[in-house]
Amino acid sequence: MQFKIIYLKSFSKIKANSHNLINMVLENTKPKDYSIDRFCRQYLQLERNLDYPPSTLLREADVQDTLYNQIFSDGSLTYPPPQRYQLGVIKELMSKIEASIEDWDSHGVSDDLMTVLSNLLALPLPSEITAAQQKSYVTYTPSLLDTSSHPTPQVTLLESRSLISALGTTGLRTWEAALHLGQFLSANPSIIRGKHILELGAGTGYLSILCAKFLAAKSVISSDGSEDVVANLPESFFLNGLQGSDRIHAVEVKWGHTLVGAEDERWNDGRPIDVVLGADVTYDKTVIPMLIQTLEELIGMFPHVAIFIAATERNRETFEVFLDVCKERRLDIEEINYELPRREAQQGPFYSDQVPIRICKISRQ
């Protein structure tokens, strides 16, 4: 097995391109709009540590009106955050606004925001323990997408962000590697455009939806090994306007089990697969041999398939097991050098920059 860090011709400008896009946003967007938009996007993603606009802006009436109209007014959001989260944010926001005001004759606190706070305080909100067990709407903003085609690209999902299900599935939330791989694909849309896509371990379906809705995939199979996760995927499609679409559907795929059943002549009715995606699918070293067995079967059926695996390196030993099994099975791994964006430079989606996330392309030697 050859294991190397590569700069493929088609990917050689990835790092520069993504940084240029971020710089263009910074240069062409007014600082006021930038900080407000960034705060609103973090709010929609239910971030715990929000970057509030600076005090010089928060005291301004038009900024307070913008925040109210964009994320706090009735009907402004189709899928708003949970009320307990809303309350925590509006309380902190009001505190920062009040602290920012030096001259109360020139500045004040928005009556609309005060009303929002009063209404939320009057509600019988669930306890923190109960709230942590409930699903919440989470909206991600893939900021590297071409906004000429999609002015406000967003992916909304219903997640249990603090939980793993009783059955052990991790498919109740979107993990960092999926967000990072999504940014890589958004910066390189030709990988997906017009292609037949299979996502393994889809979980909430973030990557599948991104490919079907924004990256012009010809077809997308969103697969997982958990029946419960697969049963929930149509809800994710619905939240993103993909209900009834013939471009995306959910399928149960158990790694290590043959794809072609005894009663089937061909898998997926003989339709091709051009690209396979997998994000955070190497977290458990006990399932890695089964995952690679499935990858081998896919390569056998579709020799020219491009396989992209993204892994958050929480445990280096686990990733080394993945590399070792690939070596045993004579698979070639090419690591794509796609830099993890600094947290302060992220405009959406937002994810940790403290743990390395590796993207690999896999093929047969």
C-alpha positions as semicolon CSV with decimal commas, in nm:
position;residue;x (nm);y (nm);z (nm)
1;M;0,000;0,000;0,000
2;Q;0,127;0,342;-0,084
3;F;0,037;0,596;0,182
4;K;0,122;0,951;0,094
5;I;0,007;1,305;0,124
6;I;-0,077;1,423;-0,225
7;Y;-0,168;1,735;-0,411
8;L;-0,372;1,602;-0,702
9;K;-0,394;1,839;-0,998
10;S;-0,764;1,890;-0,945
11;F;-0,709;1,953;-0,574
12;S;-0,380;2,145;-0,585
13;K;-0,548;2,480;-0,533
14;I;-0,798;2,368;-0,269
15;K;-0,625;2,539;0,018
16;A;-0,572;2,862;-0,173
17;N;-0,923;2,860;-0,317
18;S;-1,096;2,815;0,019
19;H;-0,883;3,084;0,178
20;N;-0,953;3,317;-0,116
21;L;-1,326;3,263;-0,074
22;I;-1,303;3,351;0,295
23;N;-1,091;3,656;0,216
24;M;-1,341;3,770;-0,047
25;V;-1,618;3,749;0,211
26;L;-1,413;3,954;0,453
27;E;-1,314;4,213;0,193
28;N;-1,648;4,253;0,018
29;T;-1,879;4,240;0,316
30;K;-1,915;4,532;0,552
31;P;-1,782;4,450;0,902
32;K;-2,127;4,517;1,047
33;D;-2,297;4,268;0,815
34;Y;-2,017;4,014;0,861
35;S;-2,036;4,004;1,240
36;I;-2,417;3,999;1,240
37;D;-2,440;3,722;0,980
38;R;-2,178;3,517;1,159
39;F;-2,360;3,549;1,491
40;C;-2,694;3,452;1,332
41;R;-2,541;3,148;1,164
42;Q;-2,386;3,033;1,491
43;Y;-2,723;3,081;1,662
44;L;-2,899;2,865;1,402
45;Q;-2,634;2,595;1,449
46;L;-2,697;2,600;1,828
47;E;-2,336;2,687;1,904
48;R;-2,258;2,705;2,274
49;N;-2,000;2,981;2,249
50;L;-2,140;3,252;2,026
51;D;-1,936;3,537;1,882
52;Y;-2,163;3,832;1,957
53;P;-2,123;4,146;1,744
54;P;-1,895;4,407;1,905
55;S;-2,037;4,654;2,156
56;T;-1,997;4,941;1,912
57;L;-2,258;4,771;1,694
58;L;-2,487;4,620;1,957
59;R;-2,582;4,961;2,093
60;E;-2,708;5,073;1,750
61;A;-3,085;5,058;1,696
62;D;-3,058;4,931;1,338
63;V;-2,836;4,641;1,448
64;Q;-3,080;4,541;1,721
65;D;-3,365;4,562;1,467
66;T;-3,171;4,342;1,226
67;L;-3,111;4,077;1,491
68;Y;-3,475;4,083;1,592
69;N;-3,603;4,055;1,236
70;Q;-3,359;3,783;1,132
71;I;-3,374;3,538;1,422
72;F;-3,605;3,649;1,706
73;S;-3,930;3,779;1,559
74;D;-4,234;3,551;1,527
75;G;-4,220;3,366;1,197
76;S;-3,865;3,476;1,109
77;L;-3,741;3,116;1,129
78;T;-3,923;2,814;0,993
79;Y;-3,727;2,583;1,224
80;P;-3,616;2,786;1,529
81;P;-3,382;2,664;1,807
82;P;-3,538;2,521;2,125
83;Q;-3,689;2,779;2,359
84;R;-3,441;2,714;2,640
85;Y;-3,155;2,790;2,399
86;Q;-3,336;3,101;2,276
87;L;-3,374;3,224;2,631
88;G;-3,006;3,176;2,714
89;V;-2,899;3,365;2,404
90;I;-3,144;3,656;2,437
91;K;-3,048;3,703;2,805
92;E;-2,680;3,720;2,717
93;L;-2,752;3,946;2,421
94;M;-2,954;4,189;2,633
95;S;-2,681;4,195;2,895
96;K;-2,420;4,280;2,631
97;I;-2,642;4,550;2,477
98;E;-2,695;4,716;2,814
99;A;-2,321;4,701;2,890
100;S;-2,241;4,856;2,553
101;I;-2,449;5,170;2,610
102;E;-2,251;5,466;2,738
103;D;-2,504;5,740;2,666
104;W;-2,865;5,638;2,732
105;D;-2,986;5,956;2,566
106;S;-2,831;5,845;2,237
107;H;-2,882;5,468;2,257
108;G;-3,125;5,224;2,412
109;V;-3,250;4,867;2,419
110;S;-3,494;4,747;2,154
111;D;-3,852;4,715;2,276
112;D;-3,894;4,418;2,043
113;L;-3,599;4,233;2,199
114;M;-3,729;4,316;2,546
115;T;-4,065;4,164;2,450
116;V;-3,894;3,847;2,326
117;L;-3,712;3,813;2,657
118;S;-4,029;3,873;2,860
119;N;-4,226;3,617;2,660
120;L;-3,958;3,350;2,696
121;L;-3,927;3,412;3,070
122;A;-4,302;3,356;3,104
123;L;-4,293;3,014;2,936
124;P;-4,280;2,686;3,135
125;L;-3,950;2,568;2,987
126;P;-3,822;2,210;3,032
127;S;-3,534;2,141;3,269
128;E;-3,181;2,121;3,132
129;I;-3,183;1,742;3,170
130;T;-3,513;1,709;2,983
131;A;-3,404;1,954;2,716
132;A;-3,082;1,758;2,658
133;Q;-3,286;1,448;2,578
134;Q;-3,502;1,621;2,319
135;K;-3,433;1,664;1,951
136;S;-3,372;2,015;1,822
137;Y;-3,360;2,182;1,483
138;V;-3,003;2,260;1,381
139;T;-2,936;2,468;1,070
140;Y;-2,595;2,462;0,901
141;T;-2,468;2,720;0,651
142;P;-2,219;2,574;0,397
143;S;-2,039;2,903;0,332
144;L;-1,813;2,782;0,050
145;L;-2,100;2,709;-0,188
146;D;-2,149;2,923;-0,495
147;T;-2,407;3,176;-0,369
148;S;-2,495;3,289;-0,722
149;S;-2,704;2,973;-0,753
150;H;-2,805;2,951;-0,386
151;P;-2,816;3,294;-0,215
152;T;-2,874;3,151;0,133
153;P;-2,766;2,785;0,132
154;Q;-2,870;2,605;0,449
155;V;-2,914;2,245;0,564
156;T;-3,161;2,196;0,850
157;L;-3,165;1,874;1,052
158;L;-3,343;1,743;1,361
159;E;-3,072;1,629;1,600
160;S;-3,006;1,507;1,952
161;R;-2,669;1,675;1,984
162;S;-2,578;1,555;2,332
163;L;-2,694;1,195;2,300
164;I;-2,604;0,860;2,156
165;S;-2,907;0,636;2,124
166;A;-2,974;0,343;2,356
167;L;-2,881;0,113;2,068
168;G;-2,538;0,277;2,042
169;T;-2,589;0,456;1,711
170;T;-2,409;0,786;1,665
171;G;-2,646;0,893;1,388
172;L;-2,845;1,137;1,601
173;R;-2,615;1,431;1,529
174;T;-2,387;1,566;1,258
175;W;-2,019;1,515;1,335
176;E;-1,722;1,741;1,256
177;A;-1,577;1,523;0,980
178;A;-1,902;1,548;0,782
179;L;-1,892;1,928;0,805
180;H;-1,526;1,939;0,698
181;L;-1,578;1,696;0,410
182;G;-1,880;1,903;0,308
183;Q;-1,662;2,215;0,289
184;F;-1,408;2,026;0,079
185;L;-1,681;1,916;-0,163
186;S;-1,832;2,266;-0,171
187;A;-1,493;2,405;-0,270
188;N;-1,461;2,132;-0,538
189;P;-1,816;2,081;-0,672
190;S;-1,698;1,900;-0,986
191;I;-1,637;1,592;-0,770
192;I;-2,014;1,561;-0,720
193;R;-2,176;1,744;-1,011
194;G;-2,363;1,504;-1,239
195;K;-2,240;1,198;-1,047
196;H;-2,413;0,905;-0,876
197;I;-2,329;0,927;-0,504
198;L;-2,339;0,673;-0,221
199;E;-2,291;0,790;0,138
200;L;-2,198;0,527;0,395
201;G;-2,286;0,586;0,760
202;A;-2,500;0,883;0,660
203;G;-2,639;0,950;1,009
204;T;-2,844;1,269;0,988
205;G;-2,788;1,286;0,612
206;Y;-2,596;1,615;0,603
207;L;-2,360;1,516;0,320
208;S;-2,632;1,340;0,120
209;I;-2,854;1,648;0,136
210;L;-2,565;1,879;0,050
211;C;-2,490;1,671;-0,260
212;A;-2,852;1,639;-0,372
213;K;-2,967;1,995;-0,305
214;F;-2,662;2,213;-0,365
215;L;-2,391;2,019;-0,551
216;A;-2,601;1,895;-0,845
217;A;-2,552;1,521;-0,791
218;K;-2,741;1,312;-1,043
219;S;-2,852;1,070;-0,772
220;V;-2,775;1,013;-0,404
221;I;-2,809;0,699;-0,195
222;S;-2,803;0,792;0,173
223;S;-2,720;0,473;0,362
224;D;-2,667;0,364;0,720
225;G;-2,645;0,036;0,908
226;S;-2,906;0,136;1,166
227;E;-3,271;0,077;1,080
228;D;-3,373;0,363;1,308
229;V;-3,134;0,605;1,140
230;V;-3,253;0,504;0,792
231;A;-3,614;0,546;0,904
232;N;-3,536;0,902;1,016
233;L;-3,361;1,010;0,697
234;P;-3,684;1,091;0,503
235;E;-3,761;1,349;0,773
236;S;-3,424;1,512;0,703
237;F;-3,506;1,513;0,332
238;F;-3,842;1,677;0,407
239;L;-3,686;1,953;0,618
240;N;-3,474;2,046;0,317
241;G;-3,742;2,035;0,050
242;L;-3,632;1,701;-0,093
243;Q;-3,942;1,501;-0,006
244;G;-4,059;1,299;-0,306
245;S;-3,740;1,375;-0,498
246;D;-3,618;1,096;-0,723
247;R;-3,261;1,221;-0,676
248;I;-3,219;1,101;-0,318
249;H;-3,337;0,802;-0,118
250;A;-3,246;0,619;0,202
251;V;-3,119;0,260;0,207
252;E;-2,998;0,030;0,484
253;V;-2,642;-0,090;0,418
254;K;-2,477;-0,304;0,683
255;W;-2,100;-0,312;0,647
256;G;-1,955;-0,656;0,598
257;H;-2,281;-0,794;0,458
258;T;-2,294;-0,868;0,088
259;L;-2,461;-0,589;-0,106
260;V;-2,617;-0,822;-0,361
261;G;-2,877;-1,039;-0,191
262;A;-2,966;-1,395;-0,289
263;E;-3,278;-1,273;-0,471
264;D;-3,104;-0,983;-0,648
265;E;-2,922;-1,005;-0,977
266;R;-2,751;-0,668;-0,934
267;W;-2,721;-0,416;-0,654
268;N;-2,913;-0,090;-0,687
269;D;-3,085;-0,229;-0,998
270;G;-2,757;-0,209;-1,183
271;R;-2,730;0,171;-1,159
272;P;-2,371;0,295;-1,129
273;I;-2,196;0,452;-0,833
274;D;-1,935;0,714;-0,919
275;V;-1,845;0,851;-0,575
276;V;-1,860;0,699;-0,225
277;L;-1,849;0,927;0,078
278;G;-1,794;0,838;0,443
279;A;-1,745;1,077;0,735
280;D;-1,645;0,969;1,086
281;V;-1,691;0,605;0,989
282;T;-1,360;0,487;1,140
283;Y;-1,437;0,576;1,503
284;D;-1,462;0,211;1,618
285;K;-1,173;-0,016;1,526
286;T;-1,388;-0,328;1,565
287;V;-1,603;-0,232;1,262
288;I;-1,317;-0,122;1,037
289;P;-1,263;-0,466;0,874
290;M;-1,634;-0,478;0,788
291;L;-1,626;-0,124;0,648
292;I;-1,332;-0,209;0,425
293;Q;-1,500;-0,530;0,314
294;T;-1,790;-0,319;0,189
295;L;-1,551;-0,076;0,018
296;E;-1,381;-0,370;-0,155
297;E;-1,717;-0,498;-0,280
298;L;-1,802;-0,154;-0,416
299;I;-1,466;-0,129;-0,592
300;G;-1,525;-0,475;-0,739
301;M;-1,862;-0,367;-0,880
302;F;-1,751;-0,016;-0,981
303;P;-1,375;-0,025;-1,059
304;H;-1,354;0,348;-1,130
305;V;-1,540;0,461;-0,819
306;A;-1,385;0,747;-0,620
307;I;-1,399;0,689;-0,243
308;F;-1,352;0,978;0,000
309;I;-1,327;0,906;0,372
310;A;-1,304;1,185;0,632
311;A;-1,197;1,103;0,986
312;T;-1,164;1,313;1,298
313;E;-0,844;1,194;1,463
314;R;-0,976;1,165;1,818
315;N;-0,777;0,846;1,866
316;R;-0,472;0,801;1,645
317;E;-0,457;0,428;1,723
318;T;-0,801;0,378;1,570
319;F;-0,701;0,554;1,250
320;E;-0,380;0,348;1,235
321;V;-0,597;0,035;1,249
322;F;-0,784;0,168;0,946
323;L;-0,455;0,223;0,760
324;D;-0,326;-0,122;0,858
325;V;-0,637;-0,303;0,736
326;C;-0,621;-0,109;0,410
327;K;-0,261;-0,228;0,373
328;E;-0,362;-0,588;0,436
329;R;-0,637;-0,562;0,174
330;R;-0,403;-0,396;-0,079
331;L;-0,591;-0,070;-0,093
332;D;-0,413;0,251;-0,183
333;I;-0,473;0,555;0,039
334;E;-0,396;0,904;-0,079
335;E;-0,431;1,175;0,182
336;I;-0,568;1,506;0,058
337;N;-0,414;1,808;0,224
338;Y;-0,722;2,018;0,298
339;E;-0,647;2,250;0,584
340;L;-0,876;2,271;0,885
341;P;-1,001;2,632;0,893
342;R;-0,927;2,839;1,200
343;R;-1,231;2,882;1,420
344;E;-1,221;3,262;1,398
345;A;-1,221;3,244;1,017
346;Q;-1,520;3,009;0,990
347;Q;-1,835;3,160;0,845
348;G;-2,033;2,838;0,857
349;P;-2,061;2,559;0,931
350;F;-1,878;2,591;1,261
351;Y;-1,668;2,311;1,407
352;S;-1,363;2,260;1,626
353;D;-1,020;2,342;1,489
354;Q;-0,844;2,168;1,778
355;V;-0,859;1,807;1,655
356;P;-0,715;1,710;1,314
357;I;-0,959;1,592;1,048
358;R;-0,809;1,383;0,770
359;I;-0,957;1,330;0,424
360;C;-0,840;1,028;0,226
361;K;-0,908;0,901;-0,123
362;I;-0,912;0,521;-0,147
363;S;-0,858;0,302;-0,451
364;R;-0,736;-0,043;-0,547
365;Q;-0,359;-0,076;-0,597
